[in-house]
Amino acid sequence: MAAENAFNTILKTLEKPDGGEFGKYYCLPALNDPRIDKLPYCIKILLESAIRNCDEFQVKSKDVEKIIDWENTSPKQVEIPFMPARVLLQDATGVPAVVDLACMRDAMNKLGGDSNKINPLVPVDLVIDHSVQVDVARYENAVQANMELEFQRNKERFAFLKWGSNAFDNMLVFPPGSGIVHQVNLECLGRVVFNRNGMLYPDSVVGTDSHTTMINGLGVAGWGVGGIEAEAAMLGQPMSMVLPGVVGFKLLRKLRDGVTATDLVLTVTQMLRKHGVVGKFVEFYGEGMGELSLADRATIANMSPDYGATMGFFPVDHLTLQYLQLTGRSDETIAMIESYLRTNKMFVDYNEPQIEKVYSSYLELKLEDVEPCISGPKRPHDRVPLQEMKADWHACLDNRVGFKGFAIPKESQNKVAKFSFHGTPAELRHGDVVIAAITSCTNTSNPSVMLGAAVVAKKACELGLEVKPWIKTSLAPGSGVVTRYLQKSGLQKYLNQLGFHIVGYGCTTCIGNSGDIDESVASAISENDMVAAAVLSGNRNFEGRVHPLTRANYLASPPLVVAYSLAGTVDIDFEKEPIGKGKDGKEIFFRDIWPSSEEVANVVQSSVLPDMFKATYQAITKGNPMWNELSVPSSNLYAWDSTSTYIHKPPYFKDMTMSPPGPHGVKDAYCLLNFGDSITTDYVSPAGSIHKDSPAAKFLLEHGVDRRDFNSYGSRRGNDEVMARGTFANIRLVNKLLEGEVGPKTIHIPTGEKLSVYDAAMRYNTAGQDTIILAGAEYGSGSSRDWAAKGPMMLGIKAVIAKSFEQIHRSNLVGMGIIPLCFKPGDDADTLGLTGHERYTINLPNSISEIRPGQDVTVATDTSKSFSCTVRFDTEVELAYFNHGGILQYVIRNLIGPKQ
């Protein structure tokens, strides 16, 4: 049972300078423990949360001691509970989260409990931002046209979310058109310090998108989790996590002229990937911090999942307070934030002597060493210096198929595909750009790179440069603030002139919402097997994600996106080759259109104003006409429509009783899929468009949905039947069972038939046969979290055996009742001689009390081979989830009755 907080002796009152009080708070210095002064700032946030929530039941005094003793305990992989201050959702994961909550209410009701207990206990912010498809581009009224199409496709989903905002307490929904969730979080939702019911405490957040880390740039602890974990956090359950190590990343000096924040983040991403930061926090410090704007910091923090860290944290300092003022937070709020953080020694003042923090390991970067670069063609951390790009591109054409190779024969590398673009003769070569998108939370929140792109556009237009009409150009700002400052600067018209019209406010190209490219261009690519390129200011360029027809996808700063769209190809040396010819026939080079840092800074200074942020978010709270006209029922239980192909009641709680089912092993399982290294969740989770020949397409057609109304997988995440069919449906999936063939197929072992992954899984399920997955290193890295675990569970997969897991994905597998196992160091499927054609048996004890976190088990096969694996239940709480059949079942049983 819960007890009175043992730390109430350090509960103090924070006084206002002019009298009165801000509120109560737990005072860390009052503990008089010298170890706390040396803790990284990000660990202090975990400490404060543990102290404030210490009830000797969910959070215990010994947990607080573990965190205080972080220097000694973190290397030991100890478990701690963490209770975030709030939860952040977007529609792609928000819809299934609300579906699950609605389904849990039904289950609670059926089991005789009070269904109204299924309610968020912490604030939930939900921003609808993942439904913008770039259907209409290079058109003055693209925003309105795409918004109308968005509502036509997603009216049912939007109405469901609007119902959820009314049915559940503590849920704030931002309607479509508000912006990208992470930019809205940065500019509006981030509290930095909460003042709730008279209690002050640091803002912290878990979000259902991996780039939730962007808020780390504001000094707010936050990271991405699966939808299932987020739902548990909403319901007041502590997150069980391993106390992380913290990498101290020291920044020195300042960036050279013309180098952008995007160049910096791609450099940092490569450095941290090389260092190895999976499961760790990264905390930035050093004299170079003062040279980075808040938006620059947020750009670096945003890409934490891309360099593998749980967080990329920037402690609060004077620059943070200035940004809060710029974005319209009140003077009283800012005063409260500064007073609380200074009093609790969580504020960095570079004018005062710094107490040296202890970190697990250290990195250092002189900002002056950063050079212009892009990353690709298939992974965010494959950075290429701009001056080496042409040589790197030709190497990629030569190299065997892989992350840095396309294996194009020498005799085919100069192939020219001739086609007609609406009556105009046109040509395509390998490396030609067909998509150029200024998009993504990583960059659209940063005025320096957004206005930098606009300055490049102005210079290009004045010199007479144009973008080829068949390149699909688009601009998708992260909030309406961007539009306001682009208009204020007078530069939007130049972006328009080059085809970078605003297409909408939300996630677009980065998550596969590129829309169709022109049919003539698509045919030229497909019929001639061309390696076409996309250049985007995003954070994701995994193969098959941006667009099925762009095999080469490069991440670049917004100004470089404009430059490459003008060049029309990635096969160019910007130092030596002209981008094009101007109106007088003169050759124009990259240096002729590239602005200085001072030039961009002057535009930012005169164009980005506090009133823009206030006006934008005041307008959002009023909704928009299409959202306001949506009619929704007022009932607390959702009225499920069995014919809906958008919202469907999942079978998670079918036949559920109050008794936990207990642990399960695996008996004579077949291998459904056999993977190598670096299988990201983008290969697992349904994402992007629904292919016309896929099982999901077949299902939709059978249910009367016309092909043009398929919409994307992201829009149908509330329907488990569509999502199960889209699991492992990535067209670039490499499955060793297919012996070299690429695509979403597998071999049904008993018959030898080649089937879609879904059809093979259903064949096994119908026969009552278990299935497993074999995988290499870093299984489950990337984003697309919740359905990457829900989908395999729906397919009947019982276990995944891998060399290593990405931490969040591993945790999500446990949350859905799937057993994650790791080969022993030095072992993998190849070294053990496993082909995937064997049958696998994994015996676990019948009682959960006999299973320990990190326990070794033996995996036996029908070929007489057996090998040892580590069961990756990392904490006691994860064992409890597995015992109950999953995290949601655990929550329901614990809300109804005593802990099982």
GROMACS .gro file of N, CA and C in nm, residues 360-469:
model
  330
  360SER      N    1   2.943   0.955  -1.786
  360SER     CA    2   2.987   0.817  -1.809
  360SER      C    3   3.101   0.810  -1.910
  361SER      N    4   3.096   0.898  -2.009
  361SER     CA    5   3.201   0.909  -2.109
  361SER      C    6   3.194   1.050  -2.167
  362TYR      N    7   3.295   1.086  -2.243
  362TYR     CA    8   3.306   1.225  -2.288
  362TYR      C    9   3.336   1.232  -2.438
  363LEU      N   10   3.275   1.332  -2.503
  363LEU     CA   11   3.306   1.366  -2.641
  363LEU      C   12   3.327   1.516  -2.650
  364GLU      N   13   3.397   1.559  -2.756
  364GLU     CA   14   3.424   1.702  -2.773
  364GLU      C   15   3.419   1.736  -2.921
  365LEU      N   16   3.361   1.850  -2.953
  365LEU     CA   17   3.356   1.896  -3.092
  365LEU      C   18   3.385   2.045  -3.097
  366LYS      N   19   3.481   2.082  -3.177
  366LYS     CA   20   3.504   2.224  -3.207
  366LYS      C   21   3.410   2.261  -3.321
  367LEU      N   22   3.318   2.352  -3.294
  367LEU     CA   23   3.216   2.387  -3.392
  367LEU      C   24   3.277   2.437  -3.523
  368GLU      N   25   3.394   2.496  -3.514
  368GLU     CA   26   3.458   2.549  -3.635
  368GLU      C   27   3.501   2.437  -3.731
  369ASP      N   28   3.504   2.311  -3.682
  369ASP     CA   29   3.543   2.199  -3.767
  369ASP      C   30   3.428   2.144  -3.849
  370VAL      N   31   3.306   2.188  -3.821
  370VAL     CA   32   3.189   2.138  -3.894
  370VAL      C   33   3.190   2.196  -4.035
  371GLU      N   34   3.163   2.111  -4.133
  371GLU     CA   35   3.160   2.156  -4.272
  371GLU      C   36   3.025   2.122  -4.335
  372PRO      N   37   2.989   2.192  -4.443
  372PRO     CA   38   2.861   2.161  -4.510
  372PRO      C   39   2.855   2.015  -4.551
  373CYS      N   40   2.740   1.953  -4.533
  373CYS     CA   41   2.728   1.809  -4.560
  373CYS      C   42   2.583   1.772  -4.582
  374ILE      N   43   2.564   1.651  -4.630
  374ILE     CA   44   2.432   1.588  -4.636
  374ILE      C   45   2.449   1.445  -4.587
  375SER      N   46   2.340   1.371  -4.573
  375SER     CA   47   2.350   1.232  -4.528
  375SER      C   48   2.266   1.142  -4.617
  376GLY      N   49   2.323   1.026  -4.649
  376GLY     CA   50   2.249   0.931  -4.730
  376GLY      C   51   2.344   0.834  -4.798
  377PRO      N   52   2.289   0.755  -4.891
  377PRO     CA   53   2.155   0.767  -4.948
  377PRO      C   54   2.045   0.687  -4.879
  378LYS      N   55   2.081   0.616  -4.767
  378LYS     CA   56   1.979   0.530  -4.707
  378LYS      C   57   1.971   0.537  -4.556
  379ARG      N   58   2.068   0.609  -4.492
  379ARG     CA   59   2.065   0.615  -4.344
  379ARG      C   60   2.103   0.755  -4.299
  380PRO      N   61   2.044   0.801  -4.188
  380PRO     CA   62   2.072   0.938  -4.140
  380PRO      C   63   2.216   0.961  -4.096
  381HIS      N   64   2.285   0.855  -4.051
  381HIS     CA   65   2.419   0.876  -3.998
  381HIS      C   66   2.529   0.853  -4.101
  382ASP      N   67   2.491   0.829  -4.227
  382ASP     CA   68   2.592   0.816  -4.332
  382ASP      C   69   2.620   0.954  -4.393
  383ARG      N   70   2.695   1.033  -4.317
  383ARG     CA   71   2.721   1.173  -4.355
  383ARG      C   72   2.822   1.180  -4.470
  384VAL      N   73   2.796   1.272  -4.563
  384VAL     CA   74   2.885   1.294  -4.676
  384VAL      C   75   2.919   1.443  -4.683
  385PRO      N   76   3.046   1.482  -4.665
  385PRO     CA   77   3.082   1.623  -4.683
  385PRO      C   78   3.045   1.668  -4.824
  386LEU      N   79   2.995   1.789  -4.836
  386LEU     CA   80   2.946   1.838  -4.965
  386LEU      C   81   3.053   1.828  -5.073
  387GLN      N   82   3.176   1.858  -5.038
  387GLN     CA   83   3.283   1.857  -5.138
  387GLN      C   84   3.317   1.715  -5.187
  388GLU      N   85   3.271   1.614  -5.113
  388GLU     CA   86   3.296   1.475  -5.154
  388GLU      C   87   3.174   1.408  -5.216
  389MET      N   88   3.065   1.483  -5.232
  389MET     CA   89   2.939   1.423  -5.270
  389MET      C   90   2.943   1.356  -5.407
  390LYS      N   91   3.002   1.420  -5.504
  390LYS     CA   92   3.003   1.361  -5.639
  390LYS      C   93   3.077   1.228  -5.639
  391ALA      N   94   3.195   1.225  -5.576
  391ALA     CA   95   3.272   1.101  -5.570
  391ALA      C   96   3.196   0.994  -5.492
  392ASP      N   97   3.131   1.033  -5.384
  392ASP     CA   98   3.056   0.937  -5.303
  392ASP      C   99   2.939   0.880  -5.383
  393TRP      N  100   2.874   0.965  -5.461
  393TRP     CA  101   2.762   0.919  -5.542
  393TRP      C  102   2.807   0.812  -5.642
  394HIS      N  103   2.917   0.835  -5.709
  394HIS     CA  104   2.965   0.738  -5.806
  394HIS      C  105   3.009   0.609  -5.739
  395ALA      N  106   3.063   0.620  -5.618
  395ALA     CA  107   3.097   0.500  -5.542
  395ALA      C  108   2.971   0.421  -5.509
  396CYS      N  109   2.864   0.490  -5.474
  396CYS     CA  110   2.737   0.425  -5.443
  396CYS      C  111   2.681   0.351  -5.565
  397LEU      N  112   2.695   0.411  -5.683
  397LEU     CA  113   2.650   0.342  -5.804
  397LEU      C  114   2.729   0.213  -5.826
  398ASP      N  115   2.859   0.217  -5.795
  398ASP     CA  116   2.946   0.101  -5.815
  398ASP      C  117   2.927  -0.008  -5.710
  399ASN      N  118   2.908   0.034  -5.584
  399ASN     CA  119   2.908  -0.061  -5.472
  399ASN      C  120   2.795  -0.162  -5.481
  400ARG      N  121   2.820  -0.279  -5.423
  400ARG     CA  122   2.714  -0.380  -5.418
  400ARG      C  123   2.596  -0.326  -5.337
  401VAL      N  124   2.482  -0.384  -5.358
  401VAL     CA  125   2.360  -0.335  -5.293
  401VAL      C  126   2.376  -0.339  -5.142
  402GLY      N  127   2.352  -0.226  -5.079
  402GLY     CA  128   2.366  -0.213  -4.934
  402GLY      C  129   2.334  -0.071  -4.895
  403PHE      N  130   2.369  -0.034  -4.774
  403PHE     CA  131   2.338   0.101  -4.726
  403PHE      C  132   2.409   0.209  -4.808
  404LYS      N  133   2.523   0.174  -4.870
  404LYS     CA  134   2.597   0.269  -4.952
  404LYS      C  135   2.619   0.214  -5.092
  405GLY      N  136   2.522   0.142  -5.146
  405GLY     CA  137   2.543   0.086  -5.279
  405GLY      C  138   2.417   0.050  -5.352
  406PHE      N  139   2.424   0.062  -5.489
  406PHE     CA  140   2.311   0.029  -5.576
  406PHE      C  141   2.347  -0.076  -5.680
  407ALA      N  142   2.476  -0.107  -5.695
  407ALA     CA  143   2.523  -0.209  -5.790
  407ALA      C  144   2.472  -0.184  -5.932
  408ILE      N  145   2.492  -0.062  -5.980
  408ILE     CA  146   2.456  -0.031  -6.118
  408ILE      C  147   2.578  -0.061  -6.207
  409PRO      N  148   2.563  -0.148  -6.307
  409PRO     CA  149   2.677  -0.182  -6.394
  409PRO      C  150   2.736  -0.057  -6.459
  410LYS      N  151   2.867  -0.057  -6.478
  410LYS     CA  152   2.936   0.059  -6.536
  410LYS      C  153   2.871   0.103  -6.666
  411GLU      N  154   2.836   0.004  -6.751
  411GLU     CA  155   2.782   0.039  -6.883
  411GLU      C  156   2.643   0.103  -6.875
  412SER      N  157   2.577   0.092  -6.757
  412SER     CA  158   2.443   0.150  -6.742
  412SER      C  159   2.442   0.280  -6.664
  413GLN      N  160   2.557   0.320  -6.611
  413GLN     CA  161   2.558   0.436  -6.521
  413GLN      C  162   2.532   0.568  -6.592
  414ASN      N  163   2.555   0.574  -6.721
  414ASN     CA  164   2.530   0.698  -6.796
  414ASN      C  165   2.400   0.691  -6.876
  415LYS      N  166   2.317   0.593  -6.841
  415LYS     CA  167   2.189   0.578  -6.912
  415LYS      C  168   2.105   0.705  -6.902
  416VAL      N  169   2.036   0.738  -7.011
  416VAL     CA  170   1.945   0.853  -7.014
  416VAL      C  171   1.805   0.801  -7.046
  417ALA      N  172   1.710   0.829  -6.959
  417ALA     CA  173   1.570   0.790  -6.982
  417ALA      C  174   1.495   0.911  -7.037
  418LYS      N  175   1.456   0.902  -7.162
  418LYS     CA  176   1.383   1.012  -7.226
  418LYS      C  177   1.233   0.991  -7.207
  419PHE      N  178   1.162   1.098  -7.176
  419PHE     CA  179   1.017   1.089  -7.160
  419PHE      C  180   0.953   1.224  -7.192
  420SER      N  181   0.822   1.224  -7.198
  420SER     CA  182   0.748   1.348  -7.227
  420SER      C  183   0.675   1.392  -7.101
  421PHE      N  184   0.705   1.513  -7.056
  421PHE     CA  185   0.638   1.568  -6.938
  421PHE      C  186   0.533   1.669  -6.985
  422HIS      N  187   0.409   1.623  -6.992
  422HIS     CA  188   0.298   1.707  -7.037
  422HIS      C  189   0.332   1.778  -7.168
  423GLY      N  190   0.386   1.699  -7.262
  423GLY     CA  191   0.416   1.752  -7.394
  423GLY      C  192   0.555   1.811  -7.410
  424THR      N  193   0.628   1.825  -7.301
  424THR     CA  194   0.764   1.881  -7.306
  424THR      C  195   0.866   1.767  -7.299
  425PRO      N  196   0.962   1.762  -7.395
  425PRO     CA  197   1.065   1.658  -7.389
  425PRO      C  198   1.146   1.669  -7.259
  426ALA      N  199   1.173   1.556  -7.196
  426ALA     CA  200   1.245   1.557  -7.069
  426ALA      C  201   1.337   1.436  -7.061
  427GLU      N  202   1.435   1.444  -6.971
  427GLU     CA  203   1.531   1.337  -6.953
  427GLU      C  204   1.557   1.311  -6.805
  428LEU      N  205   1.586   1.184  -6.773
  428LEU     CA  206   1.624   1.146  -6.637
  428LEU      C  207   1.753   1.066  -6.642
  429ARG      N  208   1.843   1.094  -6.549
  429ARG     CA  209   1.966   1.018  -6.532
  429ARG      C  210   1.973   0.967  -6.388
  430HIS      N  211   2.060   0.870  -6.364
  430HIS     CA  212   2.081   0.824  -6.226
  430HIS      C  213   2.123   0.944  -6.140
  431GLY      N  214   2.057   0.958  -6.025
  431GLY     CA  215   2.090   1.067  -5.935
  431GLY      C  216   2.008   1.193  -5.957
  432ASP      N  217   1.923   1.193  -6.059
  432ASP     CA  218   1.840   1.311  -6.080
  432ASP      C  219   1.736   1.323  -5.968
  433VAL      N  220   1.714   1.446  -5.926
  433VAL     CA  221   1.621   1.474  -5.816
  433VAL      C  222   1.478   1.478  -5.869
  434VAL      N  223   1.389   1.401  -5.807
  434VAL     CA  224   1.247   1.404  -5.845
  434VAL      C  225   1.159   1.454  -5.731
  435ILE      N  226   1.215   1.454  -5.608
  435ILE     CA  227   1.144   1.511  -5.493
  435ILE      C  228   1.241   1.602  -5.418
  436ALA      N  229   1.199   1.725  -5.394
  436ALA     CA  230   1.277   1.819  -5.313
  436ALA      C  231   1.182   1.880  -5.210
  437ALA      N  232   1.201   1.844  -5.084
  437ALA     CA  233   1.103   1.881  -4.981
  437ALA      C  234   1.167   1.952  -4.863
  438ILE      N  235   1.119   2.072  -4.837
  438ILE     CA  236   1.154   2.140  -4.711
  438ILE      C  237   1.046   2.098  -4.612
  439THR      N  238   1.084   2.015  -4.519
  439THR     CA  239   0.986   1.946  -4.435
  439THR      C  240   1.051   1.907  -4.303
  440SER      N  241   0.974   1.852  -4.215
  440SER     CA  242   1.022   1.784  -4.094
  440SER      C  243   1.046   1.877  -3.976
  441CYS      N  244   1.008   1.823  -3.859
  441CYS     CA  245   1.028   1.894  -3.733
  441CYS      C  246   1.175   1.928  -3.709
  442THR      N  247   1.267   1.849  -3.764
  442THR     CA  248   1.409   1.873  -3.740
  442THR      C  249   1.449   2.014  -3.780
  443ASN      N  250   1.399   2.061  -3.892
  443ASN     CA  251   1.446   2.187  -3.948
  443ASN      C  252   1.343   2.299  -3.955
  444THR      N  253   1.214   2.264  -3.967
  444THR     CA  254   1.116   2.372  -3.989
  444THR      C  255   1.093   2.457  -3.865
  445SER      N  256   1.146   2.414  -3.750
  445SER     CA  257   1.134   2.494  -3.628
  445SER      C  258   1.249   2.593  -3.615
  446ASN      N  259   1.342   2.590  -3.710
  446ASN     CA  260   1.463   2.670  -3.699
  446ASN      C  261   1.461   2.786  -3.799
  447PRO      N  262   1.435   2.908  -3.753
  447PRO     CA  263   1.424   3.021  -3.845
  447PRO      C  264   1.548   3.045  -3.929
  448SER      N  265   1.667   3.013  -3.876
  448SER     CA  266   1.789   3.042  -3.952
  448SER      C  267   1.798   2.959  -4.079
  449VAL      N  268   1.760   2.831  -4.073
  449VAL     CA  269   1.767   2.749  -4.195
  449VAL      C  270   1.646   2.771  -4.285
  450MET      N  271   1.531   2.802  -4.226
  450MET     CA  272   1.412   2.828  -4.309
  450MET      C  273   1.428   2.959  -4.386
  451LEU      N  274   1.470   3.063  -4.317
  451LEU     CA  275   1.493   3.191  -4.385
  451LEU      C  276   1.618   3.183  -4.472
  452GLY      N  277   1.714   3.099  -4.433
  452GLY     CA  278   1.830   3.076  -4.519
  452GLY      C  279   1.789   3.018  -4.653
  453ALA      N  280   1.695   2.923  -4.652
  453ALA     CA  281   1.644   2.866  -4.777
  453ALA      C  282   1.576   2.973  -4.861
  454ALA      N  283   1.503   3.061  -4.794
  454ALA     CA  284   1.433   3.167  -4.865
  454ALA      C  285   1.531   3.266  -4.929
  455VAL      N  286   1.641   3.294  -4.861
  455VAL     CA  287   1.744   3.383  -4.916
  455VAL      C  288   1.809   3.318  -5.039
  456VAL      N  289   1.837   3.187  -5.032
  456VAL     CA  290   1.890   3.116  -5.147
  456VAL      C  291   1.793   3.127  -5.265
  457ALA      N  292   1.663   3.109  -5.235
  457ALA     CA  293   1.561   3.119  -5.341
  457ALA      C  294   1.562   3.258  -5.403
  458LYS      N  295   1.574   3.361  -5.322
  458LYS     CA  296   1.575   3.500  -5.372
  458LYS      C  297   1.694   3.521  -5.466
  459LYS      N  298   1.812   3.479  -5.425
  459LYS     CA  299   1.931   3.497  -5.507
  459LYS      C  300   1.918   3.421  -5.639
  460ALA      N  301   1.863   3.299  -5.629
  460ALA     CA  302   1.847   3.216  -5.750
  460ALA      C  303   1.749   3.280  -5.848
  461CYS      N  304   1.637   3.329  -5.794
  461CYS     CA  305   1.537   3.392  -5.881
  461CYS      C  306   1.594   3.518  -5.947
  462GLU      N  307   1.666   3.596  -5.872
  462GLU     CA  308   1.723   3.720  -5.927
  462GLU      C  309   1.826   3.692  -6.036
  463LEU      N  310   1.890   3.575  -6.028
  463LEU     CA  311   1.989   3.537  -6.130
  463LEU      C  312   1.926   3.462  -6.247
  464GLY      N  313   1.796   3.430  -6.233
  464GLY     CA  314   1.725   3.366  -6.343
  464GLY      C  315   1.726   3.215  -6.342
  465LEU      N  316   1.763   3.153  -6.230
  465LEU     CA  317   1.761   3.006  -6.220
  465LEU      C  318   1.618   2.956  -6.200
  466GLU      N  319   1.592   2.835  -6.248
  466GLU     CA  320   1.460   2.774  -6.234
  466GLU      C  321   1.474   2.627  -6.192
  467VAL      N  322   1.367   2.574  -6.135
  467VAL     CA  323   1.361   2.432  -6.100
  467VAL      C  324   1.284   2.359  -6.209
  468LYS      N  325   1.337   2.245  -6.253
  468LYS     CA  326   1.268   2.167  -6.357
  468LYS      C  327   1.126   2.135  -6.312
  469PRO      N  328   1.029   2.147  -6.403
  469PRO     CA  329   0.888   2.134  -6.363
  469PRO      C  330   0.848   1.995  -6.314
   0.00000   0.00000   0.00000
